[in-house]
Coordinates of C-alpha atoms in Angstrom, one line a residue:
M17 CA -8.4 -23.6 5.8
E18 CA -9.0 -21.9 2.4
I19 CA -6.2 -21.7 0.1
I20 CA -5.6 -19.4 -2.8
R21 CA -2.8 -19.9 -5.2
F22 CA -1.3 -17.7 -7.7
S23 CA 1.8 -18.3 -10.1
G24 CA 3.2 -15.7 -12.4
D25 CA 6.2 -13.3 -12.9
P26 CA 6.7 -10.5 -10.3
H27 CA 4.6 -7.9 -12.0
S28 CA 1.5 -9.9 -12.5
T29 CA 1.7 -11.3 -9.0
V30 CA 1.4 -7.8 -7.6
R31 CA -1.3 -7.0 -9.8
F32 CA -3.3 -10.3 -8.6
I33 CA -2.9 -9.1 -5.1
K34 CA -4.3 -5.5 -6.1
A35 CA -7.3 -7.0 -7.8
N36 CA -8.1 -9.3 -5.0
L37 CA -7.5 -7.0 -1.8
D38 CA -10.8 -8.0 -0.6
L39 CA -9.5 -11.6 0.0
L40 CA -6.8 -10.2 2.6
E41 CA -8.8 -8.1 5.1
A42 CA -5.9 -8.4 7.6
V43 CA -2.9 -10.4 7.1
T44 CA -1.7 -11.7 10.4
S45 CA 1.5 -13.5 9.5
F46 CA 3.7 -14.0 6.3
E47 CA 6.6 -16.1 5.2
V48 CA 9.1 -15.3 2.4
Y49 CA 11.9 -17.4 0.8
F50 CA 14.9 -17.6 -1.3
N51 CA 16.4 -21.0 -1.3
D52 CA 14.1 -23.8 -2.3
E53 CA 15.4 -26.0 0.5
D54 CA 14.1 -23.5 3.1
I55 CA 10.8 -23.8 1.7
P56 CA 8.5 -25.8 4.0
A57 CA 7.3 -29.2 2.3
L58 CA 3.7 -27.9 2.5
Y59 CA 4.5 -25.2 0.0
R60 CA 7.1 -27.2 -2.1
N61 CA 6.6 -29.1 -5.3
V62 CA 3.0 -28.5 -5.3
P63 CA 1.0 -30.0 -8.2
D64 CA -0.4 -27.4 -10.6
I65 CA -2.4 -28.1 -13.5
Y66 CA -2.7 -25.2 -16.3
L67 CA -3.8 -24.6 -19.7
D68 CA -1.5 -23.9 -22.6
E69 CA -3.2 -23.3 -26.1
G70 CA -6.2 -25.2 -25.0
K71 CA -4.2 -28.3 -23.6
R72 CA -4.0 -29.2 -20.1
E73 CA -0.4 -29.1 -18.7
F74 CA 1.0 -30.3 -15.2
Q75 CA 3.7 -28.7 -13.3
L76 CA 5.2 -29.0 -9.7
R77 CA 5.6 -25.5 -8.3
N78 CA 7.2 -23.8 -5.2
Y79 CA 5.6 -21.2 -3.6
T80 CA 7.9 -18.5 -2.0
F81 CA 5.6 -16.0 -0.4
I82 CA 2.8 -17.0 2.0
L83 CA 0.4 -14.5 3.3
R84 CA -2.0 -15.7 6.2
N85 CA -5.0 -14.4 7.7
G86 CA -5.5 -16.4 10.9
D87 CA -8.8 -14.8 11.8
S88 CA -10.4 -16.2 8.5
E89 CA -8.3 -19.1 8.2
R90 CA -7.2 -18.1 4.7
E91 CA -4.0 -18.3 3.0
I92 CA -2.5 -16.8 -0.2
W93 CA 0.3 -18.9 -1.8
L94 CA 2.6 -17.0 -4.3
S95 CA 5.5 -17.9 -6.6
G96 CA 6.3 -14.6 -8.1
A97 CA 7.7 -13.0 -4.9
T98 CA 10.6 -13.6 -3.0
C99 CA 13.5 -12.2 -1.1
G100 CA 17.3 -12.5 -0.6
Y101 CA 18.5 -10.1 -3.5
S102 CA 18.1 -7.0 -5.4
G103 CA 15.6 -7.6 -8.0
S104 CA 11.9 -7.9 -9.3
G105 CA 11.0 -11.0 -7.0
P106 CA 11.9 -9.1 -3.7
S107 CA 10.7 -5.7 -5.0
A108 CA 7.1 -7.5 -5.7
T109 CA 7.3 -8.7 -2.0
I110 CA 8.1 -5.2 -0.6
E111 CA 5.2 -3.5 -2.8
I112 CA 2.7 -6.1 -1.8
L113 CA 3.7 -5.6 1.9
Q114 CA 3.1 -1.9 1.5
V115 CA -0.2 -2.2 -0.3
L116 CA -1.4 -4.4 2.5
G117 CA -0.5 -2.1 5.2
I118 CA 2.3 -4.1 6.7
K119 CA 4.7 -1.7 8.0
F120 CA 8.3 -3.4 8.1
N121 CA 11.9 -3.0 7.7
Y122 CA 11.7 -3.4 3.9
D123 CA 15.3 -3.7 3.5
R124 CA 15.3 -7.0 5.2
I125 CA 13.5 -8.4 2.1
T126 CA 16.6 -7.9 -0.1
S127 CA 19.1 -8.8 2.6
E128 CA 17.7 -11.8 4.3
K129 CA 17.0 -15.2 2.5
K130 CA 14.3 -16.3 4.9
I131 CA 11.9 -14.4 6.7
I132 CA 9.0 -15.6 9.0
E133 CA 6.9 -12.9 10.6
K134 CA 3.7 -13.7 12.9
D135 CA 1.4 -11.5 15.1
L136 CA 1.2 -8.8 12.6
V137 CA -0.6 -5.4 13.1
T138 CA -1.6 -3.9 9.8
H139 CA -2.2 -0.1 9.3
H140 CA -4.4 1.6 6.7
D141 CA -3.9 5.1 7.2
L142 CA -4.2 8.0 4.6
N143 CA -3.3 11.5 5.7
V144 CA -3.8 14.4 3.2
H145 CA -3.2 18.0 3.1
I146 CA -5.4 19.7 0.6
Y147 CA -4.2 22.9 -1.2
R148 CA -6.2 25.2 -3.6
P149 CA -3.6 26.4 -6.4
T150 CA -3.5 30.2 -6.4
E151 CA -2.2 30.0 -10.1
L152 CA -3.4 27.0 -12.4
W153 CA 0.3 26.3 -13.6
N154 CA 1.6 26.2 -9.9
S155 CA 1.5 23.3 -7.7
R156 CA 1.8 25.4 -4.5
G157 CA -1.3 27.4 -3.1
D158 CA -3.5 28.1 -0.2
K159 CA -3.5 25.1 2.4
I160 CA -7.1 24.9 3.2
F161 CA -7.4 21.8 5.3
S162 CA -5.8 18.6 6.5
A163 CA -7.7 15.3 6.6
K164 CA -6.6 12.1 8.4
M165 CA -8.3 8.8 7.4
S166 CA -7.8 5.4 9.0
F167 CA -9.4 2.3 7.1
E168 CA -10.4 -1.1 8.5
T169 CA -8.7 -2.7 5.3
A170 CA -6.3 -2.3 2.6
A171 CA -9.1 -2.5 0.0
Q172 CA -11.0 0.2 1.4
K173 CA -7.9 2.6 1.5
Y174 CA -7.0 1.7 -2.1
E175 CA -10.4 2.4 -3.7
A176 CA -10.7 5.7 -1.6
K177 CA -7.3 6.9 -2.6
K178 CA -8.3 6.1 -6.3
L179 CA -11.2 8.7 -5.7
I180 CA -9.2 11.2 -4.1
E181 CA -6.6 11.1 -7.0
Q182 CA -9.3 12.3 -9.4
M183 CA -9.6 15.4 -7.5
G184 CA -6.3 16.8 -8.3
Y185 CA -2.4 16.1 -8.1
L186 CA -1.9 13.7 -5.2
R187 CA 1.7 13.3 -4.2
P188 CA 3.9 12.1 -1.2
L189 CA 4.4 14.8 1.7
I190 CA 8.0 13.8 1.4
R191 CA 10.1 11.6 -0.8
R192 CA 12.4 9.1 0.5
T193 CA 15.7 11.0 -0.6
D194 CA 14.3 14.1 1.3
Y195 CA 13.6 12.5 4.5
E196 CA 16.7 13.8 6.4
R197 CA 16.0 17.3 5.3
I198 CA 12.3 17.6 5.7
G199 CA 11.3 14.7 7.8
E200 CA 10.5 16.8 10.6
I201 CA 7.7 18.6 8.5
E202 CA 6.0 15.2 8.3
A203 CA 6.5 14.7 12.2
Y204 CA 5.1 17.9 12.9
Y205 CA 2.0 17.5 11.3
F206 CA 1.1 13.7 11.8
V207 CA 2.8 13.3 15.4
N208 CA 0.5 10.4 16.1
T209 CA 1.7 8.0 13.3
P210 CA 2.7 5.0 15.3
Y211 CA 5.3 3.8 12.7
T212 CA 7.9 4.9 10.4
T213 CA 7.0 6.1 7.0
R214 CA 10.6 6.6 5.9
K215 CA 10.9 3.5 3.3
E216 CA 7.3 4.0 2.1
W217 CA 7.0 4.1 -1.7
P218 CA 5.3 7.1 -3.3
E219 CA 2.4 5.3 -4.5
Y220 CA 1.7 3.9 -0.9
A221 CA 2.8 6.9 1.2
T222 CA 0.8 7.5 4.4
N223 CA 1.2 11.1 4.3
N224 CA 0.4 13.1 1.1
T225 CA -0.5 16.4 -0.3
L226 CA -3.3 17.0 -2.7
T227 CA -3.4 20.2 -5.0
L228 CA -6.9 20.4 -6.2
N229 CA -7.2 20.5 -10.0
R230 CA -9.2 23.2 -11.8
A231 CA -12.7 22.0 -11.3
Y232 CA -12.3 21.3 -7.6
S233 CA -10.4 24.5 -6.8
Q234 CA -13.5 26.5 -7.8
I235 CA -15.5 24.8 -5.2
G236 CA -16.0 26.1 -1.8
V237 CA -13.9 25.0 1.1
K238 CA -17.0 23.6 2.9
T239 CA -17.9 21.3 -0.1
V240 CA -14.5 20.1 -0.6
K241 CA -14.4 19.0 3.1
E242 CA -17.6 17.1 2.5
I243 CA -16.5 15.5 -0.3
I244 CA -13.4 14.4 1.4
E245 CA -15.5 13.0 4.3
N246 CA -18.0 11.3 2.2
I247 CA -15.2 9.4 0.5
G248 CA -13.7 8.4 3.8
Y249 CA -17.0 7.3 5.3
T250 CA -18.0 5.4 2.0
Y251 CA -15.2 3.2 2.7
N252 CA -15.6 2.8 6.7
A253 CA -12.9 5.2 7.5
K254 CA -12.4 7.1 10.7
V255 CA -12.1 10.7 9.3
G256 CA -10.6 13.7 11.2
I257 CA -10.6 17.2 9.5
E258 CA -8.4 20.3 10.5
T259 CA -8.6 23.6 8.7
Y260 CA -6.0 26.1 8.3
E261 CA -5.6 29.7 7.6
K262 CA -4.0 31.1 4.3
M263 CA -0.3 30.3 4.4
W264 CA 0.8 31.9 1.1

């Protein structure tokens, strides 16, 4: 069993996960704790040596969030993410779950003080409606096609999304506060999504719109489609494209 440990504040813990997504190809289970007495002995009072101004220091740490990949026999132990209240620690846990593609009732992270989940199935889908703006100052325009991409790992999706964001203004198809009003739009366009997207944070939304920037809006539809497809294929995604007629 390979064990990777990280100790830090919630913000740096999220940064660590994002920088090391290749270490977490598929999370099959996780545990998260609030009370020290609930943490299994294996993860409690773990000796840790660190450097402080060039001096070696020793400390016992409790690890509150454990991510596990049963296939690769790898565990990630984190001390900066927790559960059981509304605050930065549980927020870090929610963000990590979302970036890792773990679809979950995220409200449980703030309401429960001990959560153990096994036999997880992760999803790394990125669906995008692509628009060409009719006016440079207007985010609306002609919807030219829709792309559905399904990646094998969180790292692949994360890197592909960064490339797509360079093409224009990428935003969620819906906001959480709008779900009751326009949730049917999302269901209509992406009917095969096997999980709810209601609690997704904007940065990790499955379904998005992309309004092309000035440079890409002047390129032909065929070329834009090829660029999107190549981004998906570069990161081993299954890609589906559907072209639309002009809507406005």
